[in-house]
PDB file of C-alpha atoms and ligand atoms in Angstrom:
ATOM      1  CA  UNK A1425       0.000   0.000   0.000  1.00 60.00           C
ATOM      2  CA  UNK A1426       1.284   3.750  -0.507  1.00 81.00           C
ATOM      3  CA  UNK A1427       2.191   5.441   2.488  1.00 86.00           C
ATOM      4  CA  UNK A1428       0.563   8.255   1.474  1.00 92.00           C
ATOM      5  CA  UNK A1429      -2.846   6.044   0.582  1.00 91.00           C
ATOM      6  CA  UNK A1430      -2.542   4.444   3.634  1.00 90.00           C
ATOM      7  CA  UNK A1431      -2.462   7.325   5.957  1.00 93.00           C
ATOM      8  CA  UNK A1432      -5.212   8.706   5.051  1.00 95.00           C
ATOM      9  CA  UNK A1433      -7.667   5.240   4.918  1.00 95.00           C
ATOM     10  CA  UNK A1434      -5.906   4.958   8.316  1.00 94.00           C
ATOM     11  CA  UNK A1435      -6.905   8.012   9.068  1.00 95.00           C
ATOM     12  CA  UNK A1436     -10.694   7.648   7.704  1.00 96.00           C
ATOM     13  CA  UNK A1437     -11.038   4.558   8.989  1.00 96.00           C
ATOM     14  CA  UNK A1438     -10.185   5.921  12.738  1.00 95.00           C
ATOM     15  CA  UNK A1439     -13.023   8.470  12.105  1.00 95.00           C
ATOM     16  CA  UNK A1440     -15.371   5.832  10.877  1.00 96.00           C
ATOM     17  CA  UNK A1441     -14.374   3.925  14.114  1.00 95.00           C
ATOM     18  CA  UNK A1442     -14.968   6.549  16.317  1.00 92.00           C
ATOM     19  CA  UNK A1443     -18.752   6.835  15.064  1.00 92.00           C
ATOM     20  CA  UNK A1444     -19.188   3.128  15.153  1.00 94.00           C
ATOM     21  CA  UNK A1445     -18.484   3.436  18.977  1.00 92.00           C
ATOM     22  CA  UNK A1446     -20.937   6.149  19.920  1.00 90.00           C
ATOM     23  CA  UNK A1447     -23.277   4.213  17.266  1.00 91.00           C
ATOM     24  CA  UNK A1448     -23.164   1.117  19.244  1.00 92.00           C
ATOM     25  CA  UNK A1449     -23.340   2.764  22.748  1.00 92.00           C
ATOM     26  CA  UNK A1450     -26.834   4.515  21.412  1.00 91.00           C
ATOM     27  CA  UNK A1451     -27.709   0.866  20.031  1.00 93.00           C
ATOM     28  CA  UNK A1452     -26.925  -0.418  24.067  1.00 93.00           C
ATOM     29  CA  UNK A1453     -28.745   2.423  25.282  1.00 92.00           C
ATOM     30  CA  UNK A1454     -25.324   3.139  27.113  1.00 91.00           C
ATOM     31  CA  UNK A1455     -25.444   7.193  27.833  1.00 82.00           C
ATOM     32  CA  UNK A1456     -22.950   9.296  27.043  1.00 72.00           C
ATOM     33  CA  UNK A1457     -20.748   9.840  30.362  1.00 69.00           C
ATOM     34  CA  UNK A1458     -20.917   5.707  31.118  1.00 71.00           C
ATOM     35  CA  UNK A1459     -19.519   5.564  27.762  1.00 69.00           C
ATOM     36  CA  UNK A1460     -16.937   2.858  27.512  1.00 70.00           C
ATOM     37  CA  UNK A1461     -16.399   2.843  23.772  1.00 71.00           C
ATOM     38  CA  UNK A1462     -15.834   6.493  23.298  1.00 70.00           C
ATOM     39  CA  UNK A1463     -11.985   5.380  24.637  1.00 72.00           C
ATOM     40  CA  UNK A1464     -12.221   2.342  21.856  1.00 80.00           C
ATOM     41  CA  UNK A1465      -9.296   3.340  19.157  1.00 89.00           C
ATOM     42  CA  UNK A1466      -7.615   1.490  16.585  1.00 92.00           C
ATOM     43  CA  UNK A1467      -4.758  -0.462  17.665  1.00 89.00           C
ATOM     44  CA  UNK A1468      -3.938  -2.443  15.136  1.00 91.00           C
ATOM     45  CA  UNK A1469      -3.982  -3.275  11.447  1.00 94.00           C
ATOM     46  CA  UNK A1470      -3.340  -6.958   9.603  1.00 94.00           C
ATOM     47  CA  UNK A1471      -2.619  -6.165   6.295  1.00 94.00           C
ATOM     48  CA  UNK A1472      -3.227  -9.817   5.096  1.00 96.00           C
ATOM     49  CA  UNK A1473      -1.965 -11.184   1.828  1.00 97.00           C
ATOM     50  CA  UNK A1474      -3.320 -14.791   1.087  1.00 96.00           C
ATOM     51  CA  UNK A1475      -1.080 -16.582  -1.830  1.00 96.00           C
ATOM     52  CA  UNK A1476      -2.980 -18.609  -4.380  1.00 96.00           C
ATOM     53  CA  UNK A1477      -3.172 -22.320  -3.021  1.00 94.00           C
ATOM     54  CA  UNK A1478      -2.101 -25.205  -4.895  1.00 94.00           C
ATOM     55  CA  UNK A1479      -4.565 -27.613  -3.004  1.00 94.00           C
ATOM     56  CA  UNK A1480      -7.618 -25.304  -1.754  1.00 93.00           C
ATOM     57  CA  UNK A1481      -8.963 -28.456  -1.429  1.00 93.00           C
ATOM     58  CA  UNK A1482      -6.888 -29.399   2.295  1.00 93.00           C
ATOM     59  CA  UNK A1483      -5.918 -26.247   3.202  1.00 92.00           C
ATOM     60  CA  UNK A1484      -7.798 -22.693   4.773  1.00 92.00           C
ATOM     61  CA  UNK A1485      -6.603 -19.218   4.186  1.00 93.00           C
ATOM     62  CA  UNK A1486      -7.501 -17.940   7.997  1.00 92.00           C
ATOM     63  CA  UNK A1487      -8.804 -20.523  10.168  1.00 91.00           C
ATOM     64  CA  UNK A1488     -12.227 -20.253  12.617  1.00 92.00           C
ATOM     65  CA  UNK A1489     -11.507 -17.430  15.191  1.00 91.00           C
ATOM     66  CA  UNK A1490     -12.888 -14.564  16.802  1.00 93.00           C
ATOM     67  CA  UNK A1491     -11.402 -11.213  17.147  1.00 94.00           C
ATOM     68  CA  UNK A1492     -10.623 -10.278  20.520  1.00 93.00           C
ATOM     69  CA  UNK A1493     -11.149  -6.449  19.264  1.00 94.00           C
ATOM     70  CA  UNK A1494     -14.159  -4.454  19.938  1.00 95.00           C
ATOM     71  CA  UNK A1495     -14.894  -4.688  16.776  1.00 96.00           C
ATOM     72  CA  UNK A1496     -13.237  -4.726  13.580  1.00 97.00           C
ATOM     73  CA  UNK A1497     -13.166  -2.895  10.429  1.00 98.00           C
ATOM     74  CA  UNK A1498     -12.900  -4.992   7.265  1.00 98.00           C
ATOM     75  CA  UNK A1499     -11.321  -4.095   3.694  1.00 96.00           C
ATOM     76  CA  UNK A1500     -11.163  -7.519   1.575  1.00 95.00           C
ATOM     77  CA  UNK A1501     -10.590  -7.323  -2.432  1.00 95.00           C
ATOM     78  CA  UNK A1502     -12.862  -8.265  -5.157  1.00 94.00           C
ATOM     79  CA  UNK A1503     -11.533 -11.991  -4.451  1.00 94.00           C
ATOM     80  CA  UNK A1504     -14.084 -13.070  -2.474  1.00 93.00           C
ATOM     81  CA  UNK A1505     -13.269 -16.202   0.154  1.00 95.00           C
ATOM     82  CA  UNK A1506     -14.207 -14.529   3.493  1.00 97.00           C
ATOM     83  CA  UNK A1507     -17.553 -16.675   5.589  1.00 97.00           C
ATOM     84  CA  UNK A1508     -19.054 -15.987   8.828  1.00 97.00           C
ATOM     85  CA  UNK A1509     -20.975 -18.814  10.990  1.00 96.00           C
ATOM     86  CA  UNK A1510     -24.495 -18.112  10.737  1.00 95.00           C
ATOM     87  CA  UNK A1511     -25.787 -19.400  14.473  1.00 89.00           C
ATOM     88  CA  UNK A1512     -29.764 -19.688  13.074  1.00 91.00           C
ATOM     89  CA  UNK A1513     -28.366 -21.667   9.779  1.00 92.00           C
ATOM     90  CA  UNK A1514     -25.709 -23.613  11.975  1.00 92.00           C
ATOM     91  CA  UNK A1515     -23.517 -23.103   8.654  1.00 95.00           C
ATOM     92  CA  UNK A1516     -21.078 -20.984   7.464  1.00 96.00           C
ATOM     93  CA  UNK A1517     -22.477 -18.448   5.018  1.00 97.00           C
ATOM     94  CA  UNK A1518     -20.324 -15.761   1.868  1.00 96.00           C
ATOM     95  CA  UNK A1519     -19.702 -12.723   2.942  1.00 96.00           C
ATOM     96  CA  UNK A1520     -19.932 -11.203  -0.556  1.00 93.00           C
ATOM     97  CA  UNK A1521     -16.947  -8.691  -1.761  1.00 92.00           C
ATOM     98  CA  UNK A1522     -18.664  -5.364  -3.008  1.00 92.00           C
ATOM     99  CA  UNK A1523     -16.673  -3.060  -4.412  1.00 89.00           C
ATOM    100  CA  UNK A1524     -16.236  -0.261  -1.918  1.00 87.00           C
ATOM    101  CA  UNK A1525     -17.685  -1.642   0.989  1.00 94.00           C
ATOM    102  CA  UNK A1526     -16.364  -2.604   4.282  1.00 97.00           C
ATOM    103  CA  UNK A1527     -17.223  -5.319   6.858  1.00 97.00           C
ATOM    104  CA  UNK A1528     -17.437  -4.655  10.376  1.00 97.00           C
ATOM    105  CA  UNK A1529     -17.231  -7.561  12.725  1.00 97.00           C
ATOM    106  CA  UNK A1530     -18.248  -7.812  16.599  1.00 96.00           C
ATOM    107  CA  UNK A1531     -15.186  -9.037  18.623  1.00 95.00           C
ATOM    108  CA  UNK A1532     -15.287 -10.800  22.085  1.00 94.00           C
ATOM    109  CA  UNK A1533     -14.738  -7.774  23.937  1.00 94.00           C
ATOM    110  CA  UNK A1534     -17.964  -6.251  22.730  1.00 95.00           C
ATOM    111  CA  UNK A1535     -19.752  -9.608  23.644  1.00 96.00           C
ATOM    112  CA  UNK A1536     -17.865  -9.032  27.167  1.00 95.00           C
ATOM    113  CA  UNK A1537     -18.390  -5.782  27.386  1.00 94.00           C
ATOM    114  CA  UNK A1538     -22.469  -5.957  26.146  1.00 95.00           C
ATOM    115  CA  UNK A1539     -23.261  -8.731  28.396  1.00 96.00           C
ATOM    116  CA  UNK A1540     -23.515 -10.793  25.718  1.00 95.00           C
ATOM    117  CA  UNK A1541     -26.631  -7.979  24.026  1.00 95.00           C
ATOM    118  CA  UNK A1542     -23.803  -8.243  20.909  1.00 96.00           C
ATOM    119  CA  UNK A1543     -22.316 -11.548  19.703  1.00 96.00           C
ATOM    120  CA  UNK A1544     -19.070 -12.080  18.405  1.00 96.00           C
ATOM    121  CA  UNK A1545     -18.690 -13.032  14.697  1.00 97.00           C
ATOM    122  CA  UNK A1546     -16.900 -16.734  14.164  1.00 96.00           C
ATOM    123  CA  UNK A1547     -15.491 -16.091  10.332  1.00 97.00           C
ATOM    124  CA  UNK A1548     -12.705 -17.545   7.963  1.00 96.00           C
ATOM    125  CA  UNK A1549     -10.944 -17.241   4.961  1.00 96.00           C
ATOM    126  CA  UNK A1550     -11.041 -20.295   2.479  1.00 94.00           C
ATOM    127  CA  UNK A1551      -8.237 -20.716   0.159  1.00 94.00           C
ATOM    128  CA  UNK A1552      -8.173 -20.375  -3.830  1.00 93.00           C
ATOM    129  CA  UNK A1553      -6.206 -22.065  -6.664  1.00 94.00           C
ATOM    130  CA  UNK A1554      -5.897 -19.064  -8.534  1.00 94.00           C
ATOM    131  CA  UNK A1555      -5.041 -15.743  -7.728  1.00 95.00           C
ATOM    132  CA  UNK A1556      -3.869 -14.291  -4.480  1.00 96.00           C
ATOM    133  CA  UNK A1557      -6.092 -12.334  -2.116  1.00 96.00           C
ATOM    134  CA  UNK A1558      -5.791  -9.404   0.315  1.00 96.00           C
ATOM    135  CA  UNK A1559      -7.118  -7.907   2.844  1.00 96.00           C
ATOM    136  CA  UNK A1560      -6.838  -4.817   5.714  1.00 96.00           C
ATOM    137  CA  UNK A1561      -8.439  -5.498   8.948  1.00 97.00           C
ATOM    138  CA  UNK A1562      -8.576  -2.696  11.679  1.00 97.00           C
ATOM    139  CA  UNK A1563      -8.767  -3.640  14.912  1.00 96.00           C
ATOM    140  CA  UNK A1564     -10.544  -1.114  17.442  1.00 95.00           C
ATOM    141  CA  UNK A1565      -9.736  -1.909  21.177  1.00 92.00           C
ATOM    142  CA  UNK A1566      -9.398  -0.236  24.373  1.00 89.00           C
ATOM    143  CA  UNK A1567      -5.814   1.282  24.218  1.00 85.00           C
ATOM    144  CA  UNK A1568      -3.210  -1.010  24.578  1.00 85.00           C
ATOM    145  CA  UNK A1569      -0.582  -0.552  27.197  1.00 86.00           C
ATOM    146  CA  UNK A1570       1.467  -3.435  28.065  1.00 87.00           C
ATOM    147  CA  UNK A1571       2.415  -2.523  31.428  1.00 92.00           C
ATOM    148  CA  UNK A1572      -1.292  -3.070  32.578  1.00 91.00           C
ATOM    149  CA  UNK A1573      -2.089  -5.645  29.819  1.00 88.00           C
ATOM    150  CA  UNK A1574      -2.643  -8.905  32.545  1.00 88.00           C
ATOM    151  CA  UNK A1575      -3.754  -6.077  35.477  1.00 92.00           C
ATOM    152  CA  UNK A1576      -6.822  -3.723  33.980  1.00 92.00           C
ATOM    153  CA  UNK A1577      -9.825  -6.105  33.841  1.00 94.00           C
ATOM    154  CA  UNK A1578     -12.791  -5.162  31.287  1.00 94.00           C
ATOM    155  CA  UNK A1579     -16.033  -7.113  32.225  1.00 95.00           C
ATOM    156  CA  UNK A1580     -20.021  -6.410  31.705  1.00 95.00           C
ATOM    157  CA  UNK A1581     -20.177  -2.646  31.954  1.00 93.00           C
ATOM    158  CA  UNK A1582     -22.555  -1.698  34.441  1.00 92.00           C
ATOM    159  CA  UNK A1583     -24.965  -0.184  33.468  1.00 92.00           C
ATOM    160  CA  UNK A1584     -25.985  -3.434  31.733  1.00 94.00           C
ATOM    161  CA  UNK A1585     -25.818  -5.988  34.631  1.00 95.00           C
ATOM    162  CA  UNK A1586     -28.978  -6.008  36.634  1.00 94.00           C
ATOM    163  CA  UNK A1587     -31.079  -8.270  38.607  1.00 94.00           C
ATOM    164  CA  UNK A1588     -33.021  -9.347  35.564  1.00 93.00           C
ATOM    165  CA  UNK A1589     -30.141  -9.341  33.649  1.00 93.00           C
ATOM    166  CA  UNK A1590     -27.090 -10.723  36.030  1.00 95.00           C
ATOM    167  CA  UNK A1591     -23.559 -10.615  34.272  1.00 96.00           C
ATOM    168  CA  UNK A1592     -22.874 -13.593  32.076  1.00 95.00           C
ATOM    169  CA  UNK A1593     -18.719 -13.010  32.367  1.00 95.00           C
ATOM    170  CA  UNK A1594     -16.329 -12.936  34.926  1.00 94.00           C
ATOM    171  CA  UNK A1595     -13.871  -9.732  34.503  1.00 95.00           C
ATOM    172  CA  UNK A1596     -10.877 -10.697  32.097  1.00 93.00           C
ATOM    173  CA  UNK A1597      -7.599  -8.542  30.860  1.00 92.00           C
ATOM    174  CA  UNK A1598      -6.230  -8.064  27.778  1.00 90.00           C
ATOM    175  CA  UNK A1599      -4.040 -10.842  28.146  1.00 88.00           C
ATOM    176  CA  UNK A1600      -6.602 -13.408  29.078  1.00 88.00           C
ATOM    177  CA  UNK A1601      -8.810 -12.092  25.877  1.00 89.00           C
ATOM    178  CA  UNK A1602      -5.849 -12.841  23.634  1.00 83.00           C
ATOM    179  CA  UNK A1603      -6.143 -16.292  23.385  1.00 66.00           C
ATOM    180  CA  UNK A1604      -8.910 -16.476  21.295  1.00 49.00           C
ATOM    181  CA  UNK A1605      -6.479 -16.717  18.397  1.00 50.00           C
ATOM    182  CA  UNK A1606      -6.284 -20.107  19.743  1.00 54.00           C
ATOM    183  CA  UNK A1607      -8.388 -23.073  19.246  1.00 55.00           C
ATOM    184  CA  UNK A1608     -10.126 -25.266  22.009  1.00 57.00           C
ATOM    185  CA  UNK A1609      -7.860 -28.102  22.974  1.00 56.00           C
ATOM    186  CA  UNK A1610      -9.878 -30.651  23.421  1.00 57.00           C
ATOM    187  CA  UNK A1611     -12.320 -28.859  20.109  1.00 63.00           C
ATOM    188  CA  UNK A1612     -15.742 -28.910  22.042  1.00 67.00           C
ATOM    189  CA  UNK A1613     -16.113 -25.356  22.459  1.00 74.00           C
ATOM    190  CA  UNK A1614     -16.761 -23.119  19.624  1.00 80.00           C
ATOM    191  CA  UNK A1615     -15.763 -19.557  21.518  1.00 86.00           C
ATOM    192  CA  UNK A1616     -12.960 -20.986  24.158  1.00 82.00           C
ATOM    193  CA  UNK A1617     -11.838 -17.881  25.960  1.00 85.00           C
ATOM    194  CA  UNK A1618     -15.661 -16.136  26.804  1.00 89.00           C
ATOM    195  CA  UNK A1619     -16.762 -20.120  27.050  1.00 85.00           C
ATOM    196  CA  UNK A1620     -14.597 -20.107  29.972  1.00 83.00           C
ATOM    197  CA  UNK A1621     -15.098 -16.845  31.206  1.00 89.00           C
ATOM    198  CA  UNK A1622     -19.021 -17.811  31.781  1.00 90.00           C
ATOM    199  CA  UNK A1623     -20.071 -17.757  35.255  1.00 90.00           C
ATOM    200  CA  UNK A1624     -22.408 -20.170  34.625  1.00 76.00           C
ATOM    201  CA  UNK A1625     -19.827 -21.750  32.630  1.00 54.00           C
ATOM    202  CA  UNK A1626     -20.859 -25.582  34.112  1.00 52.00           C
ATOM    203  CA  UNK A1627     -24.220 -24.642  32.998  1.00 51.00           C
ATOM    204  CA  UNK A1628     -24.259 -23.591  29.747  1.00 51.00           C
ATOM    205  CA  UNK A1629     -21.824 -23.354  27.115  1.00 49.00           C
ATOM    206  CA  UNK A1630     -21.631 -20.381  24.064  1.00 46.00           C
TER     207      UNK A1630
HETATM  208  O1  AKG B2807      -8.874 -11.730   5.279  1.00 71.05           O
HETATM  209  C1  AKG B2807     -10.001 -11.605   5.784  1.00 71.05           C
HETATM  210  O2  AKG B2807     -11.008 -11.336   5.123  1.00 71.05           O
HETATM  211  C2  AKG B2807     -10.180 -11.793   7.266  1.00 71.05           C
HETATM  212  C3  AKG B2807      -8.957 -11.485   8.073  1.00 71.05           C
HETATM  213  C4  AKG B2807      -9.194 -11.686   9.523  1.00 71.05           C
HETATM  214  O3  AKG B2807     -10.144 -12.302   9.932  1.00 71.05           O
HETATM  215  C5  AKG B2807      -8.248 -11.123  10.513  1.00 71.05           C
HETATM  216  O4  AKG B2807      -7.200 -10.572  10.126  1.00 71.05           O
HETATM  217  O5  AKG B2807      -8.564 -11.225  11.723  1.00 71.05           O
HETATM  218 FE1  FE2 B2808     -10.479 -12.000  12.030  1.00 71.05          FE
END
């Protein structure tokens, strides 16, 4: 990408961001001085560059994960390859490339943060025989600062726990919220890290 280019969709994107977070604060009927997105910036951005595949047939561009982010902002090419798990279909469904258009994904630390109200997307990136495919994904997250990264716990902001609606997640840090990169061990749960973080976790299951 061109440096100049790149600053300014960086730039535009971190605009776009910020409205996403007051737009999904209205959407939890969060008000403004509870506000825990407003401090939501983008920390950082995969540019990802998937090589055409000489066996698409055994392999997978990106494997099943979640972000951790608070959400993410999506650029993918005209390539096409990117699907999202559908929970009412139980399947994995396209998420079409339009020119122009961007995809923005719910992270676990939204479905942390909401209580569960928003749900994390499950997505990956199948692979293609013939040409290669890219893609820019911004990452919007509480800032980042290592020295606090296993200390600062984020959990079900307040305002949305009540008695009718008691918190679904323990509190977690950063560090704890990184690992869903990583896939279940033993493969029987489909969102690992906010599986575990359940306080009913013996109960139920994500
Ligand atoms: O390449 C894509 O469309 C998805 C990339 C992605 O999921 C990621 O970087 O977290
Ligand atoms: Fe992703």
């Amino acid at each position: 990408m061109h440096r100049d280019s790149a600053t300014i969709f960086i730039g535009r994107i971190r605009e776009l961001g910020e409205t996403l977070s007051q737009l999904l604060s209205l959407a939890l009927g969060l008000t403004p001085s509870t506000n825990e997105f407003i401090s939501t910036n983008l920390t950082t951005a995969n540019l990802n560059y998937y090589p055409p595949c000489p066996e698409p047939e055994v392999a997978i561009a990106a494997n099943p994960h979640f972000d951790t982010s608070t959400f993410t902002i999506l650029l993918q090419d005209q390539v096409g390859g990117l699907q999202v798990f559908h929970e009412g279909a139980a399947d994995w469904v396209d998420v079409p490339s339009l020119h122009g258009a961007l995809v923005v994904n719910i992270g676990n630390m939204l479905q942390l943060l909401s209580n569960n109200k928003m749900k994390s997307a499950e997505h990956k990136v199948f692979a293609n025989a013939i040409v290669p495919r890219q893609s820019v994904a911004c990452f919007f997250m509480p800032p980042i600062d290592f020295s606090t990264m296993s200390t600062k716990m984020y959990g079900p902001i307040k305002e949305l726990v009540s008695e009718k609606y008691p918190a679904v997640y323990r509190e977690a840090s950063l560090a704890a919220l990184w690992g869903s990169l990583y896939p279940d061990l033993e493969g029987s749960l489909r969102n690992p890290v906010l599986a575990r973080l359940r306080i009913a976790y013996d109960k139920e299951v994500v």
